[in-house]
Short mmCIF file of C-alpha atoms in Angstrom, two decimals:
data_model
loop_
_atom_site.label_atom_id
_atom_site.label_comp_id
_atom_site.label_asym_id
_atom_site.label_seq_id
_atom_site.Cartn_x
_atom_site.Cartn_y
_atom_site.Cartn_z
CA UNK M 1 -0.19 0.11 -0.11
CA UNK M 2 0.78 3.63 -0.46
CA UNK M 3 1.65 7.16 0.87
CA UNK M 4 -2.28 8.43 1.38
CA UNK M 5 -4.47 5.51 1.63
CA UNK M 6 -7.82 5.65 3.11
CA UNK M 7 -7.61 3.21 6.25
CA UNK M 8 -10.37 1.45 8.23
CA UNK M 9 -9.77 1.05 12.47
CA UNK M 10 -12.97 -0.44 13.82
CA UNK M 11 -13.54 0.40 16.87
CA UNK M 12 -13.21 4.27 17.13
CA UNK M 13 -13.67 4.78 21.33
CA UNK M 14 -10.92 1.83 21.86
CA UNK M 15 -7.87 2.25 23.27
CA UNK M 16 -4.84 0.61 21.54
CA UNK M 17 -7.59 2.24 18.65
CA UNK M 18 -6.99 5.21 19.27
CA UNK M 19 -3.38 5.12 18.74
CA UNK M 20 -3.76 3.17 15.94
CA UNK M 21 -5.84 6.41 14.07
CA UNK M 22 -3.64 8.43 15.60
CA UNK M 23 -0.14 6.47 13.88
CA UNK M 24 -2.11 6.59 10.60
CA UNK M 25 -2.72 10.28 10.90
CA UNK M 26 0.42 10.97 11.43
CA UNK M 27 2.22 9.27 8.30
CA UNK M 28 -0.42 10.88 6.52
CA UNK M 29 -3.45 8.40 4.83
CA UNK M 30 -7.18 8.86 5.26
CA UNK M 31 -8.55 7.62 8.29
CA UNK M 32 -12.05 6.65 8.62
CA UNK M 33 -13.47 4.54 12.34
CA UNK M 34 -16.83 3.29 13.60
CA UNK M 35 -18.23 4.15 16.48
CA UNK M 36 -21.73 2.67 18.04
CA UNK M 37 -23.42 5.99 18.90
CA UNK M 38 -23.05 9.25 16.97
CA UNK M 39 -21.80 11.30 20.39
CA UNK M 40 -18.77 9.03 20.35
CA UNK M 41 -17.17 11.20 17.52
CA UNK M 42 -16.93 14.38 19.62
CA UNK M 43 -15.23 12.02 22.17
CA UNK M 44 -12.05 10.01 19.55
CA UNK M 45 -11.66 12.96 17.67
CA UNK M 46 -10.93 14.57 21.21
CA UNK M 47 -8.64 12.10 22.58
CA UNK M 48 -6.97 11.47 19.27
CA UNK M 49 -6.40 15.72 19.16
CA UNK M 50 -4.26 14.94 22.34
CA UNK M 51 -1.28 13.28 20.03
CA UNK M 52 -2.18 14.49 16.55
CA UNK M 53 -3.92 18.36 17.60
CA UNK M 54 -5.81 19.65 14.58
CA UNK M 55 -5.01 16.45 12.15
CA UNK M 56 -7.81 14.97 13.81
CA UNK M 57 -10.68 17.52 12.90
CA UNK M 58 -10.11 14.58 9.69
CA UNK M 59 -11.65 11.47 11.09
CA UNK M 60 -14.22 10.02 8.85
CA UNK M 61 -16.88 8.14 11.51
CA UNK M 62 -19.16 5.33 10.72
CA UNK M 63 -22.06 3.58 13.35
CA UNK M 64 -21.85 0.23 13.27
CA UNK M 65 -22.22 -2.66 15.97
CA UNK M 66 -20.49 -5.96 16.49
CA UNK M 67 -24.02 -7.96 17.06
CA UNK M 68 -25.29 -6.28 13.87
CA UNK M 69 -24.60 -5.99 9.36
CA UNK M 70 -26.36 -2.87 9.69
CA UNK M 71 -22.77 0.07 8.62
CA UNK M 72 -20.24 -1.63 7.44
CA UNK M 73 -20.52 -1.74 4.35
CA UNK M 74 -20.90 2.05 3.96
CA UNK M 75 -17.63 1.79 6.59
CA UNK M 76 -15.96 -0.16 4.19
CA UNK M 77 -16.85 1.31 0.80
CA UNK M 78 -13.31 3.06 -1.26
CA UNK M 79 -10.79 1.87 1.55
CA UNK M 80 -7.69 0.50 0.50
CA UNK M 81 -8.08 -1.33 3.82
CA UNK M 82 -9.65 -2.33 7.10
CA UNK M 83 -7.34 -3.19 11.05
CA UNK M 84 -10.74 -4.76 13.42
CA UNK M 85 -9.75 -3.64 16.49
CA UNK M 86 -12.23 -3.13 18.61
CA UNK M 87 -13.62 -6.22 19.99
CA UNK M 88 -15.93 -6.51 23.13
CA UNK M 89 -13.91 -7.10 27.32
CA UNK M 90 -16.48 -8.93 28.85
CA UNK M 91 -15.17 -7.91 32.20
CA UNK M 92 -18.55 -6.78 32.83
CA UNK M 93 -21.06 -9.80 34.95
CA UNK M 94 -22.73 -11.94 32.46
CA UNK M 95 -21.27 -10.67 29.85
CA UNK M 96 -20.49 -12.49 26.74
CA UNK M 97 -17.50 -11.53 24.84
CA UNK M 98 -17.64 -14.84 21.72
CA UNK M 99 -21.11 -14.18 19.95
CA UNK M 100 -19.73 -10.16 19.54
CA UNK M 101 -16.17 -11.22 18.93
CA UNK M 102 -17.61 -13.74 16.26
CA UNK M 103 -20.01 -11.97 14.43
CA UNK M 104 -17.84 -8.98 14.18
CA UNK M 105 -15.42 -10.48 12.22
CA UNK M 106 -17.58 -12.21 10.22
CA UNK M 107 -19.56 -8.90 9.75
CA UNK M 108 -15.96 -6.66 9.24
CA UNK M 109 -14.66 -9.25 7.07
CA UNK M 110 -17.30 -9.28 4.03
CA UNK M 111 -17.80 -6.56 4.44
CA UNK M 112 -14.60 -6.39 3.32
CA UNK M 113 -14.66 -8.64 0.20
CA UNK M 114 -18.06 -7.07 -0.77
CA UNK M 115 -16.32 -4.69 -1.40
CA UNK M 116 -13.25 -5.25 -3.39
CA UNK M 117 -10.26 -5.02 0.16
CA UNK M 118 -8.28 -7.62 0.23
CA UNK M 119 -5.89 -6.11 3.63
CA UNK M 120 -7.09 -6.55 6.57
CA UNK M 121 -4.72 -6.84 10.36
CA UNK M 122 -7.24 -8.43 13.09
CA UNK M 123 -6.61 -7.79 16.32
CA UNK M 124 -6.68 -11.45 18.49
CA UNK M 125 -4.55 -11.89 21.22
CA UNK M 126 -1.85 -13.12 22.43
CA UNK M 127 -4.12 -15.44 24.87
CA UNK M 128 -4.65 -17.32 21.63
CA UNK M 129 -0.78 -18.51 20.62
CA UNK M 130 -0.34 -19.29 25.05
CA UNK M 131 -0.81 -23.03 26.22
CA UNK M 132 -1.05 -23.23 30.65
CA UNK M 133 1.72 -23.67 31.52
CA UNK M 134 4.23 -24.52 29.67
CA UNK M 135 7.79 -23.87 30.16
CA UNK M 136 9.31 -22.90 27.58
CA UNK M 137 8.88 -19.90 25.30
CA UNK M 138 4.91 -19.43 23.12
CA UNK M 139 5.32 -19.11 19.76
CA UNK M 140 2.65 -18.32 16.84
CA UNK M 141 3.17 -22.03 15.63
CA UNK M 142 0.70 -22.78 18.35
CA UNK M 143 -2.80 -22.45 19.52
CA UNK M 144 -4.60 -22.41 22.25
CA UNK M 145 -7.34 -24.50 22.90
CA UNK M 146 -10.86 -24.03 24.21
CA UNK M 147 -12.08 -24.69 26.87
CA UNK M 148 -16.06 -23.76 27.45
CA UNK M 149 -14.80 -22.50 31.64
CA UNK M 150 -17.21 -19.54 32.46
CA UNK M 151 -13.51 -17.80 33.26
CA UNK M 152 -12.63 -18.57 29.84
CA UNK M 153 -14.73 -16.75 28.01
CA UNK M 154 -12.85 -14.66 27.12
CA UNK M 155 -9.79 -15.94 25.89
CA UNK M 156 -12.21 -18.10 24.02
CA UNK M 157 -12.99 -15.75 22.02
CA UNK M 158 -10.22 -14.74 20.99
CA UNK M 159 -9.14 -17.37 19.46
CA UNK M 160 -12.54 -18.10 18.07
CA UNK M 161 -12.82 -14.68 16.28
CA UNK M 162 -9.14 -15.89 15.23
CA UNK M 163 -10.19 -18.96 13.78
CA UNK M 164 -12.95 -17.11 11.77
CA UNK M 165 -11.45 -14.24 10.54
CA UNK M 166 -8.34 -17.18 8.25
CA UNK M 167 -11.26 -19.17 7.43
CA UNK M 168 -13.22 -16.22 5.78
CA UNK M 169 -10.34 -15.22 4.59
CA UNK M 170 -9.39 -18.57 3.77
CA UNK M 171 -12.70 -19.07 1.32
CA UNK M 172 -13.15 -14.92 0.36
CA UNK M 173 -9.86 -14.57 -0.84
CA UNK M 174 -9.34 -11.87 2.01
CA UNK M 175 -4.78 -10.61 2.52
CA UNK M 176 -5.14 -11.36 5.68
CA UNK M 177 -2.56 -10.48 8.90
CA UNK M 178 -3.40 -11.22 13.04
CA UNK M 179 -1.31 -9.44 15.64
CA UNK M 180 -1.00 -10.57 19.11
CA UNK M 181 -0.92 -8.48 21.99
CA UNK M 182 -0.31 -9.17 25.06
CA UNK M 183 -0.75 -7.40 27.78
CA UNK M 184 -1.25 -3.54 26.20
CA UNK M 185 0.18 -1.90 29.01
CA UNK M 186 1.33 2.90 28.09
CA UNK M 187 -0.52 5.64 28.25
CA UNK M 188 -3.17 5.95 26.71
CA UNK M 189 -5.48 8.87 24.33
CA UNK M 190 -8.66 10.25 26.14
CA UNK M 191 -10.14 9.57 29.30
CA UNK M 192 -8.14 6.46 31.87
CA UNK M 193 -11.83 5.09 33.26
CA UNK M 194 -12.02 3.50 28.83
CA UNK M 195 -9.56 1.88 29.23
CA UNK M 196 -9.81 -1.13 31.88
CA UNK M 197 -6.12 -2.65 30.47
CA UNK M 198 -4.58 0.10 32.97
CA UNK M 199 -6.27 -0.51 36.30
CA UNK M 200 -3.53 -3.16 37.71
CA UNK M 201 -1.07 0.69 37.61
CA UNK M 202 -4.51 2.91 38.68
CA UNK M 203 -4.61 0.34 41.19
CA UNK M 204 -1.23 0.44 42.69
CA UNK M 205 -0.91 3.79 42.87
CA UNK M 206 -3.80 4.06 44.49
CA UNK M 207 -2.68 2.74 47.74
CA UNK M 208 -5.61 0.27 47.84
CA UNK M 209 -2.62 -2.63 47.57
CA UNK M 210 -1.39 -3.48 50.49
CA UNK M 211 0.76 -6.05 48.63
CA UNK M 212 0.35 -7.81 45.10
CA UNK M 213 -0.07 -11.45 44.17
CA UNK M 214 2.86 -13.20 42.36
CA UNK M 215 1.22 -12.78 39.13
CA UNK M 216 3.39 -11.75 36.36
CA UNK M 217 2.93 -11.08 32.32
CA UNK M 218 4.47 -9.65 29.35
CA UNK M 219 4.05 -6.61 28.27
CA UNK M 220 3.33 -4.61 25.27
CA UNK M 221 3.57 -1.19 24.97
CA UNK M 222 0.17 0.22 23.69
CA UNK M 223 1.69 3.10 21.31
CA UNK M 224 5.01 0.25 19.54
CA UNK M 225 1.63 -2.50 19.07
CA UNK M 226 -0.15 0.61 17.29
CA UNK M 227 3.01 0.86 15.49
CA UNK M 228 3.34 -3.37 14.65
CA UNK M 229 -0.32 -2.09 12.92
CA UNK M 230 0.81 -0.08 11.24
CA UNK M 231 3.75 -2.54 9.92
CA UNK M 232 1.63 -5.52 9.10
CA UNK M 233 -0.66 -3.64 6.84
CA UNK M 234 1.56 -1.84 4.60
CA UNK M 235 3.85 -5.73 4.66
CA UNK M 236 3.22 -7.64 2.38
CA UNK M 237 6.07 -10.08 4.03
CA UNK M 238 2.95 -10.53 6.79
CA UNK M 239 0.17 -11.43 4.18
CA UNK M 240 -0.52 -15.10 6.49
CA UNK M 241 1.25 -14.46 9.41
CA UNK M 242 0.41 -14.33 12.91
CA UNK M 243 1.93 -12.05 14.90
CA UNK M 244 2.44 -11.13 18.14
CA UNK M 245 3.45 -7.85 19.49
CA UNK M 246 5.29 -8.70 23.25
CA UNK M 247 7.65 -6.75 25.16
CA UNK M 248 9.41 -8.89 27.73
CA UNK M 249 7.49 -10.68 30.91
CA UNK M 250 7.33 -8.72 34.73
CA UNK M 251 5.33 -9.62 38.51
CA UNK M 252 3.63 -7.95 39.82
CA UNK M 253 5.81 -7.22 41.99
CA UNK M 254 8.25 -5.70 39.52
CA UNK M 255 5.44 -3.32 37.83
CA UNK M 256 5.33 -2.57 41.60
CA UNK M 257 9.02 -1.58 41.78
CA UNK M 258 9.20 0.13 37.99
CA UNK M 259 6.58 2.66 39.26
CA UNK M 260 8.57 2.56 43.41
CA UNK M 261 11.88 4.24 41.33
CA UNK M 262 10.14 6.07 39.08
CA UNK M 263 8.04 7.45 39.74
CA UNK M 264 8.11 10.80 42.70
CA UNK M 265 8.55 10.05 46.24
CA UNK M 266 5.18 11.40 47.55
CA UNK M 267 2.90 9.27 45.03
CA UNK M 268 6.00 6.35 45.04
CA UNK M 269 5.49 5.42 49.46
CA UNK M 270 1.75 4.24 48.68
CA UNK M 271 3.08 1.50 45.95
CA UNK M 272 3.17 -1.68 47.53
CA UNK M 273 6.39 -3.49 48.26
CA UNK M 274 5.56 -6.83 49.65
CA UNK M 275 4.27 -10.09 47.97
CA UNK M 276 1.13 -11.93 48.75
CA UNK M 277 1.18 -14.97 49.78
CA UNK M 278 -0.91 -17.96 47.10
CA UNK M 279 -2.47 -19.80 50.06
CA UNK M 280 -4.22 -15.71 51.18
CA UNK M 281 -4.85 -14.73 47.08
CA UNK M 282 -6.83 -18.34 46.99
CA UNK M 283 -8.73 -17.92 50.65
CA UNK M 284 -9.98 -14.67 49.27
CA UNK M 285 -10.22 -15.67 45.74
CA UNK M 286 -13.38 -17.46 46.61
CA UNK M 287 -15.45 -14.71 47.47
CA UNK M 288 -13.44 -11.87 45.45
CA UNK M 289 -14.54 -12.02 41.11
CA UNK M 290 -11.51 -11.14 40.44
CA UNK M 291 -8.81 -12.53 42.45
CA UNK M 292 -11.06 -15.93 41.26
CA UNK M 293 -9.77 -15.14 38.24
CA UNK M 294 -6.12 -14.72 38.56
CA UNK M 295 -6.41 -17.86 41.47
CA UNK M 296 -4.44 -19.83 38.65
CA UNK M 297 -2.52 -17.97 37.22
CA UNK M 298 -0.23 -17.92 40.35
CA UNK M 299 4.01 -18.39 40.44
CA UNK M 300 3.90 -18.98 36.72
CA UNK M 301 6.13 -17.93 34.35
CA UNK M 302 3.79 -17.15 30.31
CA UNK M 303 7.39 -16.54 28.22
CA UNK M 304 6.32 -14.95 25.13
CA UNK M 305 9.01 -15.62 21.58
CA UNK M 306 8.29 -12.04 19.61
CA UNK M 307 10.86 -12.14 17.39
CA UNK M 308 8.92 -12.84 14.41
CA UNK M 309 7.62 -9.52 14.13
CA UNK M 310 11.30 -8.24 14.44
CA UNK M 311 12.89 -10.06 11.90
CA UNK M 312 10.07 -9.74 9.27
CA UNK M 313 9.33 -6.08 10.41
CA UNK M 314 12.38 -4.67 12.57
CA UNK M 315 9.34 -4.17 15.50
CA UNK M 316 10.14 -4.57 19.22
CA UNK M 317 8.56 -2.63 22.03
CA UNK M 318 10.58 -0.88 24.74
CA UNK M 319 11.07 -1.28 27.80
CA UNK M 320 9.04 -2.71 30.56
CA UNK M 321 10.09 0.40 33.12
CA UNK M 322 9.22 2.67 30.66
CA UNK M 323 6.09 1.94 29.43
CA UNK M 324 5.03 1.10 32.99
CA UNK M 325 6.52 4.90 34.41
CA UNK M 326 4.94 6.47 31.53
CA UNK M 327 1.31 4.60 32.03
CA UNK M 328 1.13 5.66 35.91
CA UNK M 329 2.13 9.17 34.66
CA UNK M 330 -0.20 9.32 31.89
CA UNK M 331 -2.83 8.23 34.80
CA UNK M 332 -1.92 10.41 37.03
CA UNK M 333 -2.15 14.27 34.73
CA UNK M 334 -5.46 13.00 34.07
CA UNK M 335 -6.46 12.86 37.46
CA UNK M 336 -4.92 15.79 37.91
CA UNK M 337 -6.95 17.62 35.14
CA UNK M 338 -10.16 19.79 35.78
CA UNK M 339 -13.00 18.41 35.59
CA UNK M 340 -13.85 21.19 32.01
CA UNK M 341 -10.82 20.26 30.42
CA UNK M 342 -10.99 16.41 31.16
#
């Protein structure tokens, strides 16, 4: 794809989508995005403008919902490529992430194929390639199993939706790349409350956690992940490829240490420095649904091999400590802004 292309980015209100939109605008591309409500257009423009200024005024908006076929044909008509980032988190009580994730992929990819748009990048998740308990680094050749357990609904949604994407691409002749991010952190564009991914940093900064569970994740910076999506969209080298977007593994206690070392003393002193015993976490998990989701991961190191992205695209994520402290700085800066400036 050449310069000044028209790219549809689905789910414009998303944490990742806002950075993808900003990156496309910075490169001189024309950007359109989808929202479920026209009132969200102002929110998206304001968020993206934090990075690109007046260029955000050029974003074109379309109303579309993952669960409906309506609006997708109009959104994709005349586009040169699609980056499908929209996907439900399914973190709310009783929420089902599987149906909207799968139907969203079907609606978007079929609309692209119908419109003659061949180049599509779909955001999957690293959980679709990470095998629980594996001691060697996980890579793109692996598919995590679908378990059907309620606690695995989010992971299952990602696996099933990505499998659907590959099936549709094969059937409809699309040039597909899937990007599989690990745990996304980094500064947010727009209101922090819209992006649950940064909740762990908010909790560590709040002083409400006396100790942290022995849980760790591979962390990738949202700014670098957005760049990976752009590199994937414009590179023929990754057509037909799954690409892990990985940074580096860190235990939560490491994340806490990065915060204590990188923030002013009056804030750093609120960040816990102790690890919570596993027995205490498991006991509390009987009464706390969030801890119940985390308990199976206690003590597990899920290593990820991100060398494919570096080898094919020359891409790497920045150091984890930088990502963590930049996330915290953004959260603190936004929290200190007057309500009418948010």
